[in-house]
Coordinates of C-alpha atoms in Angstrom, one line a residue:
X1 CA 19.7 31.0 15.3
X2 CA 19.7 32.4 18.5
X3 CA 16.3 34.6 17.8
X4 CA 15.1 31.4 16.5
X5 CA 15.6 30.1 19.8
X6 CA 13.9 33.3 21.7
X7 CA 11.1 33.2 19.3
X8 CA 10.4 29.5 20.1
X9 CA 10.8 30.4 23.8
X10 CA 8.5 33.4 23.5
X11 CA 5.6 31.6 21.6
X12 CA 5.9 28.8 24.6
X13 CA 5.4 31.8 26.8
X14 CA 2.5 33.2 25.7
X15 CA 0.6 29.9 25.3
X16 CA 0.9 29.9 28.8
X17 CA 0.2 33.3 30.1
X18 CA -3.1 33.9 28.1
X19 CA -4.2 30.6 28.8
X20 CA -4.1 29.1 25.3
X21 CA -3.7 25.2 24.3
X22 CA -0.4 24.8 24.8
X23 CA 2.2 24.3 27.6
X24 CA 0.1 24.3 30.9
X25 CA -0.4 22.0 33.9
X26 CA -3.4 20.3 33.0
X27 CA -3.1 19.9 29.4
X28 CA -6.5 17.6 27.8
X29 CA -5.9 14.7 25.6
X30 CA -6.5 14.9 22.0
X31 CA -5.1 14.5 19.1
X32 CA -1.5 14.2 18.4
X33 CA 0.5 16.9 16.9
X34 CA 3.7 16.5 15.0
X35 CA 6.5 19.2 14.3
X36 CA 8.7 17.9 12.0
X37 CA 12.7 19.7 11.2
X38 CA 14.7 18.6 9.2
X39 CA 18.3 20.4 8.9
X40 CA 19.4 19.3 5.1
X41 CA 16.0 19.4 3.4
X42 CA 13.4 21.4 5.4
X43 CA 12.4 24.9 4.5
X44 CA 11.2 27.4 7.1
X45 CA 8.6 28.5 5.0
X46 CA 6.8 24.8 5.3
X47 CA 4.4 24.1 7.8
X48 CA 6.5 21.4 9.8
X49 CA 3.4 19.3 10.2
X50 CA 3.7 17.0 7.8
X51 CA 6.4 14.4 7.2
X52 CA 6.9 15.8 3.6
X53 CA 7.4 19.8 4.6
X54 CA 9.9 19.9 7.6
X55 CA 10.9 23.3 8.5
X56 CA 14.8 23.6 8.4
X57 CA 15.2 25.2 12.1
X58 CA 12.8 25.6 15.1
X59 CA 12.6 28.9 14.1
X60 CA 10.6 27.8 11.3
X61 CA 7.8 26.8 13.8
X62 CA 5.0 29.1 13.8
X63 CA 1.7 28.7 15.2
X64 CA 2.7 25.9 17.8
X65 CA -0.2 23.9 19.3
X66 CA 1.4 22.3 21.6
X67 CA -0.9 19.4 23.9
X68 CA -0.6 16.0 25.6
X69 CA 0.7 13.4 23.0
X70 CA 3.0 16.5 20.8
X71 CA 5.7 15.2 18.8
X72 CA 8.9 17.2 18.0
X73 CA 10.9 15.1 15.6
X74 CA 14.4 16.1 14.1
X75 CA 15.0 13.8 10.8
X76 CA 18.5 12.0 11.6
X77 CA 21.4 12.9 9.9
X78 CA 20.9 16.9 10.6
X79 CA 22.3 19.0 13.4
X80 CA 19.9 21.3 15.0
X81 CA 20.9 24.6 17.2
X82 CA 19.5 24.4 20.4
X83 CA 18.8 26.1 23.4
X84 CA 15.3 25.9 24.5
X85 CA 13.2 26.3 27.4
X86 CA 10.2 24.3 27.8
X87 CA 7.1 24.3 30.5
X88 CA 4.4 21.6 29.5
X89 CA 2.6 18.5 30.6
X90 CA 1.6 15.6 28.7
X91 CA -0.1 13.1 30.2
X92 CA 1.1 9.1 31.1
X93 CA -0.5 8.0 28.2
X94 CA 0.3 10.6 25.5
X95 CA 3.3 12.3 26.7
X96 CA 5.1 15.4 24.7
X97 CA 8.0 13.5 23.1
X98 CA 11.2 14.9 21.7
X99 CA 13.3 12.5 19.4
X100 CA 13.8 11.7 15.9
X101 CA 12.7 10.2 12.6
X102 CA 14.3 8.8 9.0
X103 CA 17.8 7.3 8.6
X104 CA 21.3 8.0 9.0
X105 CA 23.5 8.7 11.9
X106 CA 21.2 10.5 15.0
X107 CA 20.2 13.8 14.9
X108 CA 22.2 16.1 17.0
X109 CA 20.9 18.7 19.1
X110 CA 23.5 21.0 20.5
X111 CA 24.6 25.0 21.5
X112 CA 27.4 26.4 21.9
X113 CA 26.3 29.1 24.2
X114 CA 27.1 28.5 27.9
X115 CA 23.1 27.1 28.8
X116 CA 21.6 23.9 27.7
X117 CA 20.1 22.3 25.2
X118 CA 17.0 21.3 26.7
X119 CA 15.3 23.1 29.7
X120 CA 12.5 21.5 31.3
X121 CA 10.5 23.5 33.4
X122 CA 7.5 22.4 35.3
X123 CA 7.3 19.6 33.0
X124 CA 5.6 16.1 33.4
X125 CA 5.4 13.5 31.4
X126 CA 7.8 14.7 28.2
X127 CA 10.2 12.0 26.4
X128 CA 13.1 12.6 25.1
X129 CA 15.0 10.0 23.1
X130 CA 16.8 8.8 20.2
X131 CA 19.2 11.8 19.9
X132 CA 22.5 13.1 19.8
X133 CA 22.7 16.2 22.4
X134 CA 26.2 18.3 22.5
X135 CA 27.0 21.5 24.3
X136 CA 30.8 22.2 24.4
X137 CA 30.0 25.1 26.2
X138 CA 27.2 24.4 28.4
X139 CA 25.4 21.0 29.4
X140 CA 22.9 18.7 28.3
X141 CA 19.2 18.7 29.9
X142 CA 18.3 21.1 33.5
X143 CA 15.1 19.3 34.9
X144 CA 13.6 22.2 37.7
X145 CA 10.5 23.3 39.1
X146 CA 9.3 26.6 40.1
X147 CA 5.3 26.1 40.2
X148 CA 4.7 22.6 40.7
X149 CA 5.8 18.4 40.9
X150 CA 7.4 17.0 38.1
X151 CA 6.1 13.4 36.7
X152 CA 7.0 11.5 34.6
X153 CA 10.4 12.6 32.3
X154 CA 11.8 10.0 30.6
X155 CA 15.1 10.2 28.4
X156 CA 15.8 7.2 26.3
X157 CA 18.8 6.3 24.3
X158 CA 20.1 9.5 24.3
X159 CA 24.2 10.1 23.2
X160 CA 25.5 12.7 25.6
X161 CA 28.7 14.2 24.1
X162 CA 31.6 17.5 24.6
X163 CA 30.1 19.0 27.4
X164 CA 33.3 20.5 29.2
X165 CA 35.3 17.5 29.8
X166 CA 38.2 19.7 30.8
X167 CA 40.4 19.3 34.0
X168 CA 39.1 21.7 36.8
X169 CA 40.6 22.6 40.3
X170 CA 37.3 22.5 42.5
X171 CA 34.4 21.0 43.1
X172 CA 32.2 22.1 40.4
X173 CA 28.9 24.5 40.7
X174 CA 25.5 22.6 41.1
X175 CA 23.2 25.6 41.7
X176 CA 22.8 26.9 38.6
X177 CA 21.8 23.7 35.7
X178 CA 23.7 21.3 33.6
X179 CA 26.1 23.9 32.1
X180 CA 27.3 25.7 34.9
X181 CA 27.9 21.7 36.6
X182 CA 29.1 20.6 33.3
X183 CA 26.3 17.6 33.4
X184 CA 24.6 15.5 30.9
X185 CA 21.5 16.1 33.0
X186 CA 20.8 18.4 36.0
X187 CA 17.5 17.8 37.7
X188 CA 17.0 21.2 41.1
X189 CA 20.4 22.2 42.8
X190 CA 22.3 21.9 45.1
X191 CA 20.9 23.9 46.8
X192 CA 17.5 23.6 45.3
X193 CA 14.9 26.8 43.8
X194 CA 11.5 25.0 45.4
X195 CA 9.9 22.9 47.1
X196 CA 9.0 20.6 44.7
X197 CA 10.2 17.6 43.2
X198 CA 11.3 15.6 40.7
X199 CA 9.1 12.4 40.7
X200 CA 8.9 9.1 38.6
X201 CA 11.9 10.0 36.4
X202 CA 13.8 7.7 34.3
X203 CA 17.0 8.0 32.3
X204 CA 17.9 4.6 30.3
X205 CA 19.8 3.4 27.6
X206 CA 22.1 6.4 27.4
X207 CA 25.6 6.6 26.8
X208 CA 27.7 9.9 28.4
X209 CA 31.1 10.7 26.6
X210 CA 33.5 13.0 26.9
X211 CA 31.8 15.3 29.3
X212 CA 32.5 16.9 32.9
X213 CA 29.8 15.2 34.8
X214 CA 27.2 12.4 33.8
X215 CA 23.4 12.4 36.1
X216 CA 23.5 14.9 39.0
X217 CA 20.2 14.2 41.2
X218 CA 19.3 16.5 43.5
X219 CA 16.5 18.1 45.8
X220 CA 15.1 20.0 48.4
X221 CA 16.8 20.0 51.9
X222 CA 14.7 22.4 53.7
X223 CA 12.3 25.7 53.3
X224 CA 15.3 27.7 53.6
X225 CA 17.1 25.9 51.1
X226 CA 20.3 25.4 53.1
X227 CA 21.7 21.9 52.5
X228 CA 24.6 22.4 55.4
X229 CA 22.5 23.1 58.2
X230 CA 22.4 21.7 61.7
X231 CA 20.1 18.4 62.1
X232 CA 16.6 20.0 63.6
X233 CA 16.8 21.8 60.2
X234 CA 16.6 19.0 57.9
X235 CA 13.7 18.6 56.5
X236 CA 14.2 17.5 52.7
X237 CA 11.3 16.8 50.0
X238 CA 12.4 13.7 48.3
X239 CA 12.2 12.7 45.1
X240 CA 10.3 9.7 44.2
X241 CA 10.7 6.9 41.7
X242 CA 13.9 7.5 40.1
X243 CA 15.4 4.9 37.3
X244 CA 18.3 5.1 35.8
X245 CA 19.2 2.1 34.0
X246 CA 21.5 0.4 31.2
X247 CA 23.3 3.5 30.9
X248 CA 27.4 3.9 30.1
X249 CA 29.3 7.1 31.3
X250 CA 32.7 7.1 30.2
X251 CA 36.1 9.3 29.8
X252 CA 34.8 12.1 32.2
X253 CA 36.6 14.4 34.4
X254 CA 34.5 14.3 36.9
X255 CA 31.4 12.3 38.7
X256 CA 28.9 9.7 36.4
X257 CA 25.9 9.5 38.4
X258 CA 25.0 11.5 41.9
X259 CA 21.9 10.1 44.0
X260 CA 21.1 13.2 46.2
X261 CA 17.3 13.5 48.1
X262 CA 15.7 10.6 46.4
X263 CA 13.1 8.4 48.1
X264 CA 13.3 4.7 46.3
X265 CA 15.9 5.5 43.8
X266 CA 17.2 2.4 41.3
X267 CA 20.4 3.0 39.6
X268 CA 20.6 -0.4 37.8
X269 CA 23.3 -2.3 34.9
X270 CA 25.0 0.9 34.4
X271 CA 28.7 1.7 34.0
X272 CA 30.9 4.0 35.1
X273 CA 34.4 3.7 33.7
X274 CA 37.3 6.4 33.7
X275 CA 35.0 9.2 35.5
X276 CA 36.7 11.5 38.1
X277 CA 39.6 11.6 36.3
X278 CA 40.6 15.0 38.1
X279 CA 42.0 15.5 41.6
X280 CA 44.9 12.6 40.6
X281 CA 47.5 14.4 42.2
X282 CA 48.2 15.9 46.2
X283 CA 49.3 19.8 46.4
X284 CA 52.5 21.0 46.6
X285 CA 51.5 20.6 50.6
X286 CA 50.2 17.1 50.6
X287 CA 46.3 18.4 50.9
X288 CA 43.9 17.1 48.6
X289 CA 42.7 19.8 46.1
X290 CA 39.4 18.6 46.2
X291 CA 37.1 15.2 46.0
X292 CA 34.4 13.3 43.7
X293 CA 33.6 9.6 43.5
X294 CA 31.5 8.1 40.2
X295 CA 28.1 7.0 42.1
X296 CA 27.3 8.1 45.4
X297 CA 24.3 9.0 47.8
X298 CA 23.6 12.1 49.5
X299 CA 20.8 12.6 51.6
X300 CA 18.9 9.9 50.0
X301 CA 17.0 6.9 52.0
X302 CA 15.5 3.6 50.7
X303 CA 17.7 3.6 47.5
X304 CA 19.5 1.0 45.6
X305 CA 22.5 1.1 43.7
X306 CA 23.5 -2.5 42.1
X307 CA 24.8 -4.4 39.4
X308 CA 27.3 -1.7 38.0
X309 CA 30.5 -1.8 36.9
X310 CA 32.9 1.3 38.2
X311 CA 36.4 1.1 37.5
X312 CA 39.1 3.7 36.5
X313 CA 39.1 6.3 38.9
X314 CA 42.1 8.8 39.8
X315 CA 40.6 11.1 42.0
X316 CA 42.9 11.2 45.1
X317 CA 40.4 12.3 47.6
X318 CA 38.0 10.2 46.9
X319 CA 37.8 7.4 43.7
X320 CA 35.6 5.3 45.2
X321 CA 32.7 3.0 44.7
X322 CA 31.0 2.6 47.9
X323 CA 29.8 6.2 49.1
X324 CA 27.1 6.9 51.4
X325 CA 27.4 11.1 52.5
X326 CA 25.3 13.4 54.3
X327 CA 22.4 11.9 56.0
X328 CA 21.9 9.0 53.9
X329 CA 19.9 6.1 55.4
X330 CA 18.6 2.4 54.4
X331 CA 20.6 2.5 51.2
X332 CA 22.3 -0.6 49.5
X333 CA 25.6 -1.3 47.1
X334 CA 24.9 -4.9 45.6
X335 CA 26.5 -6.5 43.0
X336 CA 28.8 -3.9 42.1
X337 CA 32.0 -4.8 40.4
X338 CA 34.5 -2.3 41.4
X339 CA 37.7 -2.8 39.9
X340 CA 40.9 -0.4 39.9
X341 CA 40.1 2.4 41.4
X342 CA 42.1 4.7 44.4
X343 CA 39.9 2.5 46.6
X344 CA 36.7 0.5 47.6
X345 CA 34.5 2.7 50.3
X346 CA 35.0 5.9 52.1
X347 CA 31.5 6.8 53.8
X348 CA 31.1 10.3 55.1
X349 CA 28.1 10.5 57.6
X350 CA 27.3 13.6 59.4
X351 CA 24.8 14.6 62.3
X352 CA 23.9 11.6 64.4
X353 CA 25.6 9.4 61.6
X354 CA 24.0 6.9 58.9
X355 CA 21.6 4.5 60.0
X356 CA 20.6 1.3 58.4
X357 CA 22.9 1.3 55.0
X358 CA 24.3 -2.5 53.6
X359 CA 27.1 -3.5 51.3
X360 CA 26.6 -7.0 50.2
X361 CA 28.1 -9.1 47.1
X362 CA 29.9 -6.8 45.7
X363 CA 33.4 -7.5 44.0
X364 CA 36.7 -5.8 44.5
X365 CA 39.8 -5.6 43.0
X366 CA 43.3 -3.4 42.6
X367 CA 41.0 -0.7 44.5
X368 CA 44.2 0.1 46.3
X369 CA 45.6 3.2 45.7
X370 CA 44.0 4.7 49.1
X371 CA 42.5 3.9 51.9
X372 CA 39.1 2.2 52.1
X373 CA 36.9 3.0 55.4
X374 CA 33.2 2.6 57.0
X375 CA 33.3 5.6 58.1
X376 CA 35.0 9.2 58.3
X377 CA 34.0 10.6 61.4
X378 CA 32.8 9.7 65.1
X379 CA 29.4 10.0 64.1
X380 CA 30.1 6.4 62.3
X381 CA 27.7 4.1 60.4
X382 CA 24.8 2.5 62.4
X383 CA 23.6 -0.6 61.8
X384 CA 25.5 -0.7 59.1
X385 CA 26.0 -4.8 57.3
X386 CA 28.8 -5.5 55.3
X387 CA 28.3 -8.9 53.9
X388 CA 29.3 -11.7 50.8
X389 CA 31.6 -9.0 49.4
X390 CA 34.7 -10.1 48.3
X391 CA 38.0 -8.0 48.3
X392 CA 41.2 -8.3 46.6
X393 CA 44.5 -6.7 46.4
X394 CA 43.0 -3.7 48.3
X395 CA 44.9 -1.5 50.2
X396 CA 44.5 -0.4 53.8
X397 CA 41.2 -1.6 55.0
X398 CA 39.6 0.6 58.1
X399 CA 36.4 -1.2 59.6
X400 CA 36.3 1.7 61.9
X401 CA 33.3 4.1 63.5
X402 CA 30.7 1.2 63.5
X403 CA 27.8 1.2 65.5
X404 CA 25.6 -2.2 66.1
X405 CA 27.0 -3.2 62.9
X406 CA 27.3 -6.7 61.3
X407 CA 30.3 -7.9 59.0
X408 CA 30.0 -11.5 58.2
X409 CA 31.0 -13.7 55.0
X410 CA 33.8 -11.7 53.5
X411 CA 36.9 -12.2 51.9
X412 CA 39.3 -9.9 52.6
X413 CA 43.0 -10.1 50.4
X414 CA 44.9 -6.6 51.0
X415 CA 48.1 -6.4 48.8
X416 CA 51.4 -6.7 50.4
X417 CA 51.9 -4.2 53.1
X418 CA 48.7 -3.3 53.6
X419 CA 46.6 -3.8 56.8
X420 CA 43.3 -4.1 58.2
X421 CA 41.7 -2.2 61.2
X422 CA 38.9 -2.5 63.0
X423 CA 37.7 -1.0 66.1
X424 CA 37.9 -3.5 69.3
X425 CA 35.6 -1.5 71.5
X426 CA 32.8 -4.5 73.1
X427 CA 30.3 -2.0 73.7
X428 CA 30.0 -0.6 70.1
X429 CA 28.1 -3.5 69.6
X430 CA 29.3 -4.5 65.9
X431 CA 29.6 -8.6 65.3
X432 CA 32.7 -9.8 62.9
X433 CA 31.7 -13.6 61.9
X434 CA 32.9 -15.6 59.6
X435 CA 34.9 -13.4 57.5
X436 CA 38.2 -15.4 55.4
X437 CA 41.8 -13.3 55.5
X438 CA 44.2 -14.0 53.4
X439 CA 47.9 -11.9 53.3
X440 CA 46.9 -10.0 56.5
X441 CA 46.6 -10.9 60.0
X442 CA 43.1 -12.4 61.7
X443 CA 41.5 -9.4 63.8
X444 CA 41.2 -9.6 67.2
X445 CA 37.1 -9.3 67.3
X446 CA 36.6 -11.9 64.6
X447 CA 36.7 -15.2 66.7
X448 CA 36.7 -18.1 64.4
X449 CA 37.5 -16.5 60.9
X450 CA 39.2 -18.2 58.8
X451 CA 42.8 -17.3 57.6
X452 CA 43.7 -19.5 54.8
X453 CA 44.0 -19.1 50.9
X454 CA 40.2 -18.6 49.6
X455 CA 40.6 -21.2 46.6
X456 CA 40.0 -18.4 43.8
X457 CA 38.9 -20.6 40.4
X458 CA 41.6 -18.4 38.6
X459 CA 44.6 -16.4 38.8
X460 CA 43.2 -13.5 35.7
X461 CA 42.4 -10.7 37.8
X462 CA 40.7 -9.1 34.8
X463 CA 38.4 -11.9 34.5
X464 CA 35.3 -11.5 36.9
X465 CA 35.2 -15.2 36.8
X466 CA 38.4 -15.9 38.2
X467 CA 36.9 -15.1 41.7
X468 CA 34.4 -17.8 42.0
X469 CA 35.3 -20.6 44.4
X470 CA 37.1 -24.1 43.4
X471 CA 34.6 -26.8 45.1
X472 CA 37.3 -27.7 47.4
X473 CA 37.5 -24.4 48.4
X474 CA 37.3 -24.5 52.7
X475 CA 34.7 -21.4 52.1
X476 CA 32.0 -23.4 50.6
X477 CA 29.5 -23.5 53.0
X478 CA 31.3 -22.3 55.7
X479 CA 29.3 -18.5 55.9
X480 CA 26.6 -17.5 58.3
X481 CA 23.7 -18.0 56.5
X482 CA 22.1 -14.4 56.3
X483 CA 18.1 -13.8 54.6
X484 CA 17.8 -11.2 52.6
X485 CA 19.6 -11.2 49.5
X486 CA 18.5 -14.4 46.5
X487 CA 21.2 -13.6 43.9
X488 CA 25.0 -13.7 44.1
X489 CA 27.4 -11.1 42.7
X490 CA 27.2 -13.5 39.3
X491 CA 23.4 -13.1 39.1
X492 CA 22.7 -16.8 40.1
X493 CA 20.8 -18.0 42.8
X494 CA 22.5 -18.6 45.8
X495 CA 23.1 -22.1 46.4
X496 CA 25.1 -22.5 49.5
X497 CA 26.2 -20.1 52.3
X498 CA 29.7 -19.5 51.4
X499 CA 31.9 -16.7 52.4
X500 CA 32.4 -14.2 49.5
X501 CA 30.1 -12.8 46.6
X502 CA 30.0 -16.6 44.8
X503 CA 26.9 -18.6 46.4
X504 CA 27.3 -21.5 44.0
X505 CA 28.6 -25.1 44.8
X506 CA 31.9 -24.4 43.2
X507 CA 34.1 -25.0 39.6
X508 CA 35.8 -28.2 38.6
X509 CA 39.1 -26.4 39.9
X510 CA 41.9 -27.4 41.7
X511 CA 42.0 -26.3 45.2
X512 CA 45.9 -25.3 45.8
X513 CA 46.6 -24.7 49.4
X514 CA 49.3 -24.1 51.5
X515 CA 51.6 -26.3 52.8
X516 CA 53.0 -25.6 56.3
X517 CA 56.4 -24.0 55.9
X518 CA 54.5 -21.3 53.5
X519 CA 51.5 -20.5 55.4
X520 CA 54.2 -20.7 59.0
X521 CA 56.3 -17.8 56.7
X522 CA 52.9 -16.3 55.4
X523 CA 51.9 -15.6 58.9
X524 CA 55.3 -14.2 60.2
X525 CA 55.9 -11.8 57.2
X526 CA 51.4 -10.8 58.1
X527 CA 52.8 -10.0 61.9
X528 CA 55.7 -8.0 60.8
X529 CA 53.9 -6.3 58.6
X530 CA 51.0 -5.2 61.1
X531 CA 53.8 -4.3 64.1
X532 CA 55.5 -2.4 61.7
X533 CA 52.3 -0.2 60.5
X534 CA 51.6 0.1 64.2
X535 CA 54.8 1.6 65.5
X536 CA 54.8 4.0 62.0
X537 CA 51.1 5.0 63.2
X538 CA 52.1 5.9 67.3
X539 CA 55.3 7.8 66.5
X540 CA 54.1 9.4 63.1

């Protein structure tokens, strides 16, 4: 099977070098061609271009003639060895599409070499869908260029499956595809080969399983391809128009989606739960062995991440939902429900820090297993707003290395024990309004807040639902009214300016306050806590 595999690759070569129709950059529209294989029934001495003679393997294709609108289809129910590089270009309208036909169970594409199954190389516009990919040696799908942009990849309802889900003691390798990273799909490196990028691509419907790492993104930094470099030496190509949407990445050992040099990425109604699975554990000496987080940024400006679900992580280090890193700028969390993992946010800016970046209407809860912060570092997050984001049983909460930033309409419910800090500093510029604390003291800098129960509508911390607001609740209406955002964390339009991520006019719920004696012992056991924290912090 394997000089199956190098004849395919060789034909695709040739086609290219002499010139003939086939895999090259400007490919013309005409007719379709289909290949059809077909693992059970085919015979490699068939044609492969009709429906009734499959070949058996892609060996069995001879005389490929390959153009915009190609069809490669694997009949369902078959596996299909698979290791194959491919540079060609369809077009928007009739792209070259790789998937399946007939009934039964998906067709599975997979090698157990340590490569991929798919390489796309200097490819636009190429489909891939409807299949079953495994590679318990190697990874899924590299997407690089060499010679030119890439347009227009799409992979659809693809089942990603056994790609070394096994417990590691480093970060892994990105430079060198999907198998050496252990990825369902690679597109460049870290660092990257070219100058070129990665435009327009979209991965949806997927599921990831049982694999070391889901969607790693990735780009080009600068001409010398050095992505740790001083500031006057960024100078990153971008890529443009990423999607991925609907898409479930599950039981991993490592990271589910990674958002690195993208210009107006959407990562949309996607899941990530029990990724970064690794790491759970200090060293012997208390250090971190090493850190990864399920869906991050890096590098990457005017990008969106919302409306996912992450929950289940162990890594130590990291475990996170809310990650900007590197040099990432005018990106957005919304509407993420993050839900028991080692904690909420950890940003790591670099440089001359992140600029412009917004949390808003995002749901938190049992995220406690760690510290959350704004910011590692003096360089700190600029501008930063943190808004309409509710947080429960969340452990110690650092609003610290802020610059000219704004925090407004939160709830904020650390477990018991835990604290909040902030920095006091007037002429950093940041504005605390409006924000409710519950189980922790009332900062210093946020004149006015509100330090009462929130009026939850119930007590199933499971139950997303439980965190709307009783209409009795004292936050109805009481946030800042902020423009911007139409939606709340429940998809519904907002309704009233209250503090956390509900913006409705609250449930038929009962409203169960405090009475005196318990909020008088509430606050006493909240001042304890904090001078005790304090005193462990000056003379640790």
């Amino acid at each position: 099977m394997k000089k199956a595999n190098r004849i395919l690759c060789l034909l695709l070569t040739v086609s290219i070098l002499f010139g003939c129709v086939g895999f090259f950059s400007y490919a013309v529209e005409s007719d379709r061609n289909y290949y059809y294989l077909d693992s059970v029934n085919g015979d490699d001495a068939n044609s492969g271009t009709d429906i009734d003679s499959p070949v058996k393997t892609l060996g069995g294709l001879k005389n490929l003639d390959i153009k915009a609108g190609t069809h490669f289809l694997f009949r369902n129910g078959g596996e299909y060895e698979c290791a194959s590089t491919l540079t060609c270009n369809g077009t928007k309208d009739n792209p070259i599409v790789i998937s399946s036909y007939g009934d039964g169970e998906r067709a599975i594409l997979y090698t157990n070499e340590k490569t991929e199954v798919l390489k796309l190389f200097d490819c636009s516009y190429v489909t891939v869908s409807d299949l079953h990919i495994k590679a318990p040696n190697g990874g899924g799908i590299w997407i690089d260029t060499y010679n030119q942009t890439s347009e227009g990849i799409v992979i659809d309802n693809v089942y990603f499956e056994d790609m070394q889900n096994y417990t590691v003691h480093s970060r892994d390798d990105f430079s060198r595809g999907a198998a050496a990273a252990r990825a369902a799909v690679m597109v460049k490196g870290l660092p990257a080969k070219s100058r070129y990028a990665v435009n327009d691509l979209t991965i949806s419907n997927c599921e990831v399983y049982n694999c070391g790492n889901g969607f790693m993104i990735w780009g080009s930094w600068n001409d010398e391809q050095a992505p740790w470099c001083e500031e006057e030496d960024i100078d990153p190509v971008y890529n443009e128009g990423l999607l991925i949407k609907n898409c479930y990445l599950h039981e991993m050992d490592a990271e589910a989606v990674v958002v690195g040099m993208c210009d107006g990425a959407l990562v949309t109604h996607c899941r990530s739960i029990n990724c970064c699975q690794g790491g759970a554990e200090l060293l012997e000496n208390g250090e971190v062995e090493y850190f990864t987080a399920a869906m991050w940024f890096w590098g990457s400006r005017n990008s969106t991440i919302q409306y996912c679900e992450i929950a289940g992580q162990k890594n130590i280090g990291d475990g996170m939902a809310v990650d900007f890193d590197s040099y990432t700028h005018n990106c957005t969390y919304q509407y993420i429900y993050s839900h028991d993992n080692v904690r909420f946010m950890c940003n790591c800016p670099n440089h001359s820090g992140h600029h412009n970046n917004t949390v808003r209407y995002c749901l938190s809860v049992n995220d406690n297993k760690g510290r959350s912060t704004t910011a590692v570092g003096a360089q700190g997050e600029h501008n930063f707003s943190f808004y309409n984001n509710t947080i429960v049983n969340c452990g110690e909460f650092q609003f610290k290395n802020l610059f000219n930033s704004y925090i407004a309409n939160n709830i904020i419910v650390p477990m018991n024990g835990a604290t909040f800090a902030y920095d006091v500093d007037p002429s950093r510029g940041n504005v605390f309004e409006n924000n409710c604390y519950y189980n922790v003291m009332t900062p210093l800098v946020d004149i006015g807040a509100m330090n009462t129960v929130p009026g939850f509508s119930g007590t199933d911390y499971s139950d997303v639902n439980s965190f709307r607001l009783s209409k009795d609740s004292p936050l109805i209406g009481a946030g800042a009214k902020i423009d911007g955002a139409e939606a709340d964390f429940y998809g519904n339009p907002i309704q009233s300016n209250n503090i956390g991520c509900y913006g409705g006019t609250g449930t038929d719920t009962e409203y169960k306050g405090e009475n005196i004696i318990e909020k008088l012992f509430r606050i006493i056991r909240n001042v304890f806590e904090t001078l005790r924290h304090e005193i462990y912090v000056i003379f640790d």
